[in-house]
Amino acid sequence: MLFSVTASAYASEPQQKAMSDNCTILSSEEIADLLKNLPDSASAAPKTLPDDCTALSEFEVAQFMESLEMSKESTTMNNSYNGVVSDHAEQVVDGSAHVLENLVTPLAVDLDTGTLFFHNSIFAYATYNPGSQSESLRLSTPQNQRLLNGMMSYLHTLEGSYAIVGWIAVSRIEFDASNPLYIEYTPSATWLKIGADADAGTSIKETISESNEVRAIQKFFTFPSNCDPKSEYYWIGCDGVFYYKNSSNNISQQIYFGCGAGFNSEHPTAGAVVNSPY
């Protein structure tokens, strides 16, 4: 996995709402309210996390904060969208993009300190051989609930107050071309508009320097605010384009790709691995 170990960049008081237990699931609005209501004196040092957990780095925390802004852009579910880019015809060229793996892990927050973290052994993934230019990890409702309930059960073992705030999604994609240029991709989700009126996240551009290169794309997503994340379908992921030059005539070409995960799917991915020791 791509995760680094550092303390979170912000702190908070555990006063966002009364909880009968020590953990809950927060919507993007509740997370935003929690951060907005931080006292000026909030400077508590993060507690030491257990060895089986990893905190987000300051850079990763900043990425998660961007996902909060993205979640506020639209509240209209586009339930037909699943990240597949099949509307775009594959180019007859000498380049390719293949999704090799999609992985998700629940993201939690310590409400006493604001530390964002994940459990190293609670995750789900699928690998594809051979992979196509667009692949999604589709989890059934029982598989999705196993991850969320597993994280909830783990949080119950800790002292303090905690919340599950969303997902970390990681995809590994192989790009092949004799003269690669760059990839450009945008985080997206079922509750965000797509197409010409897109209100998804900021486009990200990365140089591809090798003729055969496997690139890992990691993004953070909150839960949708207009559906039950434990039972209703939604999708998170990225849509992108791989740009390169054709080796035969040096003409610029492009290949579309898509990656991500769908939850509470009626058509779960065969062979998907769901891991939770709780």
JSON list of N, CA and C in Angstrom, two decimals, residues 78-113:
[
{"chain": "A", "resi": 78, "resn": "ASN", "atom": "N", "xyz": [-26.04, 9.93, -9.31]},
{"chain": "A", "resi": 78, "resn": "ASN", "atom": "CA", "xyz": [-26.07, 9.42, -10.67]},
{"chain": "A", "resi": 78, "resn": "ASN", "atom": "C", "xyz": [-25.85, 7.91, -10.56]},
{"chain": "A", "resi": 79, "resn": "ASN", "atom": "N", "xyz": [-26.94, 7.18, -10.23]},
{"chain": "A", "resi": 79, "resn": "ASN", "atom": "CA", "xyz": [-26.82, 5.77, -9.88]},
{"chain": "A", "resi": 79, "resn": "ASN", "atom": "C", "xyz": [-26.43, 4.89, -11.05]},
{"chain": "A", "resi": 80, "resn": "SER", "atom": "N", "xyz": [-26.50, 5.40, -12.27]},
{"chain": "A", "resi": 80, "resn": "SER", "atom": "CA", "xyz": [-26.15, 4.58, -13.42]},
{"chain": "A", "resi": 80, "resn": "SER", "atom": "C", "xyz": [-24.64, 4.58, -13.68]},
{"chain": "A", "resi": 81, "resn": "TYR", "atom": "N", "xyz": [-23.92, 5.51, -13.04]},
{"chain": "A", "resi": 81, "resn": "TYR", "atom": "CA", "xyz": [-22.49, 5.66, -13.33]},
{"chain": "A", "resi": 81, "resn": "TYR", "atom": "C", "xyz": [-21.67, 4.73, -12.45]},
{"chain": "A", "resi": 82, "resn": "ASN", "atom": "N", "xyz": [-20.74, 4.00, -13.06]},
{"chain": "A", "resi": 82, "resn": "ASN", "atom": "CA", "xyz": [-19.90, 3.07, -12.30]},
{"chain": "A", "resi": 82, "resn": "ASN", "atom": "C", "xyz": [-18.43, 3.20, -12.65]},
{"chain": "A", "resi": 83, "resn": "GLY", "atom": "N", "xyz": [-18.04, 4.32, -13.25]},
{"chain": "A", "resi": 83, "resn": "GLY", "atom": "CA", "xyz": [-16.64, 4.54, -13.55]},
{"chain": "A", "resi": 83, "resn": "GLY", "atom": "C", "xyz": [-16.17, 3.94, -14.86]},
{"chain": "A", "resi": 84, "resn": "VAL", "atom": "N", "xyz": [-17.04, 3.26, -15.58]},
{"chain": "A", "resi": 84, "resn": "VAL", "atom": "CA", "xyz": [-16.64, 2.63, -16.83]},
{"chain": "A", "resi": 84, "resn": "VAL", "atom": "C", "xyz": [-16.57, 3.66, -17.93]},
{"chain": "A", "resi": 85, "resn": "VAL", "atom": "N", "xyz": [-15.51, 3.65, -18.71]},
{"chain": "A", "resi": 85, "resn": "VAL", "atom": "CA", "xyz": [-15.32, 4.65, -19.75]},
{"chain": "A", "resi": 85, "resn": "VAL", "atom": "C", "xyz": [-15.56, 4.04, -21.13]},
{"chain": "A", "resi": 86, "resn": "SER", "atom": "N", "xyz": [-16.46, 3.10, -21.22]},
{"chain": "A", "resi": 86, "resn": "SER", "atom": "CA", "xyz": [-16.68, 2.38, -22.48]},
{"chain": "A", "resi": 86, "resn": "SER", "atom": "C", "xyz": [-17.32, 3.24, -23.55]},
{"chain": "A", "resi": 87, "resn": "ASP", "atom": "N", "xyz": [-17.81, 4.43, -23.18]},
{"chain": "A", "resi": 87, "resn": "ASP", "atom": "CA", "xyz": [-18.36, 5.32, -24.19]},
{"chain": "A", "resi": 87, "resn": "ASP", "atom": "C", "xyz": [-17.27, 5.82, -25.15]},
{"chain": "A", "resi": 88, "resn": "HIS", "atom": "N", "xyz": [-16.03, 5.74, -24.71]},
{"chain": "A", "resi": 88, "resn": "HIS", "atom": "CA", "xyz": [-14.92, 6.19, -25.53]},
{"chain": "A", "resi": 88, "resn": "HIS", "atom": "C", "xyz": [-14.35, 5.00, -26.29]},
{"chain": "A", "resi": 89, "resn": "ALA", "atom": "N", "xyz": [-14.30, 5.10, -27.60]},
{"chain": "A", "resi": 89, "resn": "ALA", "atom": "CA", "xyz": [-13.77, 3.99, -28.40]},
{"chain": "A", "resi": 89, "resn": "ALA", "atom": "C", "xyz": [-12.27, 3.84, -28.16]},
{"chain": "A", "resi": 90, "resn": "GLU", "atom": "N", "xyz": [-11.80, 2.61, -28.02]},
{"chain": "A", "resi": 90, "resn": "GLU", "atom": "CA", "xyz": [-10.37, 2.38, -27.87]},
{"chain": "A", "resi": 90, "resn": "GLU", "atom": "C", "xyz": [-9.65, 2.76, -29.17]},
{"chain": "A", "resi": 91, "resn": "GLN", "atom": "N", "xyz": [-8.51, 3.40, -29.01]},
{"chain": "A", "resi": 91, "resn": "GLN", "atom": "CA", "xyz": [-7.76, 3.84, -30.17]},
{"chain": "A", "resi": 91, "resn": "GLN", "atom": "C", "xyz": [-7.00, 2.66, -30.80]},
{"chain": "A", "resi": 92, "resn": "VAL", "atom": "N", "xyz": [-6.94, 2.62, -32.13]},
{"chain": "A", "resi": 92, "resn": "VAL", "atom": "CA", "xyz": [-6.14, 1.60, -32.82]},
{"chain": "A", "resi": 92, "resn": "VAL", "atom": "C", "xyz": [-4.73, 2.15, -32.91]},
{"chain": "A", "resi": 93, "resn": "VAL", "atom": "N", "xyz": [-3.95, 1.94, -31.86]},
{"chain": "A", "resi": 93, "resn": "VAL", "atom": "CA", "xyz": [-2.63, 2.56, -31.74]},
{"chain": "A", "resi": 93, "resn": "VAL", "atom": "C", "xyz": [-1.71, 1.58, -31.05]},
{"chain": "A", "resi": 94, "resn": "ASP", "atom": "N", "xyz": [-0.45, 1.99, -30.83]},
{"chain": "A", "resi": 94, "resn": "ASP", "atom": "CA", "xyz": [0.52, 1.09, -30.23]},
{"chain": "A", "resi": 94, "resn": "ASP", "atom": "C", "xyz": [0.75, 1.40, -28.76]},
{"chain": "A", "resi": 95, "resn": "GLY", "atom": "N", "xyz": [-0.24, 1.89, -28.06]},
{"chain": "A", "resi": 95, "resn": "GLY", "atom": "CA", "xyz": [-0.17, 2.13, -26.63]},
{"chain": "A", "resi": 95, "resn": "GLY", "atom": "C", "xyz": [-1.32, 1.44, -25.92]},
{"chain": "A", "resi": 96, "resn": "SER", "atom": "N", "xyz": [-1.22, 1.31, -24.61]},
{"chain": "A", "resi": 96, "resn": "SER", "atom": "CA", "xyz": [-2.29, 0.65, -23.86]},
{"chain": "A", "resi": 96, "resn": "SER", "atom": "C", "xyz": [-2.29, 1.10, -22.41]},
{"chain": "A", "resi": 97, "resn": "ALA", "atom": "N", "xyz": [-3.42, 0.91, -21.76]},
{"chain": "A", "resi": 97, "resn": "ALA", "atom": "CA", "xyz": [-3.58, 1.15, -20.33]},
{"chain": "A", "resi": 97, "resn": "ALA", "atom": "C", "xyz": [-4.36, -0.02, -19.76]},
{"chain": "A", "resi": 98, "resn": "HIS", "atom": "N", "xyz": [-3.83, -0.64, -18.71]},
{"chain": "A", "resi": 98, "resn": "HIS", "atom": "CA", "xyz": [-4.48, -1.80, -18.11]},
{"chain": "A", "resi": 98, "resn": "HIS", "atom": "C", "xyz": [-4.54, -1.63, -16.60]},
{"chain": "A", "resi": 99, "resn": "VAL", "atom": "N", "xyz": [-5.75, -1.69, -16.04]},
{"chain": "A", "resi": 99, "resn": "VAL", "atom": "CA", "xyz": [-5.90, -1.64, -14.59]},
{"chain": "A", "resi": 99, "resn": "VAL", "atom": "C", "xyz": [-5.52, -3.02, -14.03]},
{"chain": "A", "resi": 100, "resn": "LEU", "atom": "N", "xyz": [-4.56, -3.04, -13.11]},
{"chain": "A", "resi": 100, "resn": "LEU", "atom": "CA", "xyz": [-4.06, -4.29, -12.54]},
{"chain": "A", "resi": 100, "resn": "LEU", "atom": "C", "xyz": [-4.72, -4.63, -11.21]},
{"chain": "A", "resi": 101, "resn": "GLU", "atom": "N", "xyz": [-5.08, -3.59, -10.42]},
{"chain": "A", "resi": 101, "resn": "GLU", "atom": "CA", "xyz": [-5.61, -3.84, -9.09]},
{"chain": "A", "resi": 101, "resn": "GLU", "atom": "C", "xyz": [-6.38, -2.63, -8.59]},
{"chain": "A", "resi": 102, "resn": "ASN", "atom": "N", "xyz": [-7.46, -2.89, -7.86]},
{"chain": "A", "resi": 102, "resn": "ASN", "atom": "CA", "xyz": [-8.20, -1.87, -7.12]},
{"chain": "A", "resi": 102, "resn": "ASN", "atom": "C", "xyz": [-8.28, -2.31, -5.66]},
{"chain": "A", "resi": 103, "resn": "LEU", "atom": "N", "xyz": [-8.02, -1.37, -4.75]},
{"chain": "A", "resi": 103, "resn": "LEU", "atom": "CA", "xyz": [-8.04, -1.67, -3.32]},
{"chain": "A", "resi": 103, "resn": "LEU", "atom": "C", "xyz": [-8.74, -0.54, -2.57]},
{"chain": "A", "resi": 104, "resn": "VAL", "atom": "N", "xyz": [-9.49, -0.89, -1.52]},
{"chain": "A", "resi": 104, "resn": "VAL", "atom": "CA", "xyz": [-10.11, 0.12, -0.64]},
{"chain": "A", "resi": 104, "resn": "VAL", "atom": "C", "xyz": [-9.88, -0.28, 0.81]},
{"chain": "A", "resi": 105, "resn": "THR", "atom": "N", "xyz": [-9.77, 0.72, 1.67]},
{"chain": "A", "resi": 105, "resn": "THR", "atom": "CA", "xyz": [-9.68, 0.50, 3.11]},
{"chain": "A", "resi": 105, "resn": "THR", "atom": "C", "xyz": [-10.42, 1.62, 3.82]},
{"chain": "A", "resi": 106, "resn": "PRO", "atom": "N", "xyz": [-11.16, 1.31, 4.90]},
{"chain": "A", "resi": 106, "resn": "PRO", "atom": "CA", "xyz": [-11.90, 2.37, 5.61]},
{"chain": "A", "resi": 106, "resn": "PRO", "atom": "C", "xyz": [-10.94, 3.36, 6.27]},
{"chain": "A", "resi": 107, "resn": "LEU", "atom": "N", "xyz": [-11.36, 4.62, 6.31]},
{"chain": "A", "resi": 107, "resn": "LEU", "atom": "CA", "xyz": [-10.59, 5.70, 6.92]},
{"chain": "A", "resi": 107, "resn": "LEU", "atom": "C", "xyz": [-11.32, 6.16, 8.18]},
{"chain": "A", "resi": 108, "resn": "ALA", "atom": "N", "xyz": [-10.59, 6.26, 9.30]},
{"chain": "A", "resi": 108, "resn": "ALA", "atom": "CA", "xyz": [-11.18, 6.65, 10.58]},
{"chain": "A", "resi": 108, "resn": "ALA", "atom": "C", "xyz": [-10.51, 7.91, 11.11]},
{"chain": "A", "resi": 109, "resn": "VAL", "atom": "N", "xyz": [-11.17, 8.55, 12.09]},
{"chain": "A", "resi": 109, "resn": "VAL", "atom": "CA", "xyz": [-10.62, 9.74, 12.72]},
{"chain": "A", "resi": 109, "resn": "VAL", "atom": "C", "xyz": [-10.76, 9.61, 14.24]},
{"chain": "A", "resi": 110, "resn": "ASP", "atom": "N", "xyz": [-9.72, 10.03, 14.95]},
{"chain": "A", "resi": 110, "resn": "ASP", "atom": "CA", "xyz": [-9.76, 10.15, 16.40]},
{"chain": "A", "resi": 110, "resn": "ASP", "atom": "C", "xyz": [-10.37, 11.51, 16.72]},
{"chain": "A", "resi": 111, "resn": "LEU", "atom": "N", "xyz": [-11.56, 11.51, 17.31]},
{"chain": "A", "resi": 111, "resn": "LEU", "atom": "CA", "xyz": [-12.26, 12.76, 17.56]},
{"chain": "A", "resi": 111, "resn": "LEU", "atom": "C", "xyz": [-11.62, 13.58, 18.68]},
{"chain": "A", "resi": 112, "resn": "ASP", "atom": "N", "xyz": [-10.74, 12.96, 19.46]},
{"chain": "A", "resi": 112, "resn": "ASP", "atom": "CA", "xyz": [-10.04, 13.70, 20.51]},
{"chain": "A", "resi": 112, "resn": "ASP", "atom": "C", "xyz": [-8.88, 14.51, 19.96]},
{"chain": "A", "resi": 113, "resn": "THR", "atom": "N", "xyz": [-8.26, 14.00, 18.89]},
{"chain": "A", "resi": 113, "resn": "THR", "atom": "CA", "xyz": [-7.04, 14.65, 18.38]},
{"chain": "A", "resi": 113, "resn": "THR", "atom": "C", "xyz": [-7.13, 15.05, 16.91]}
]
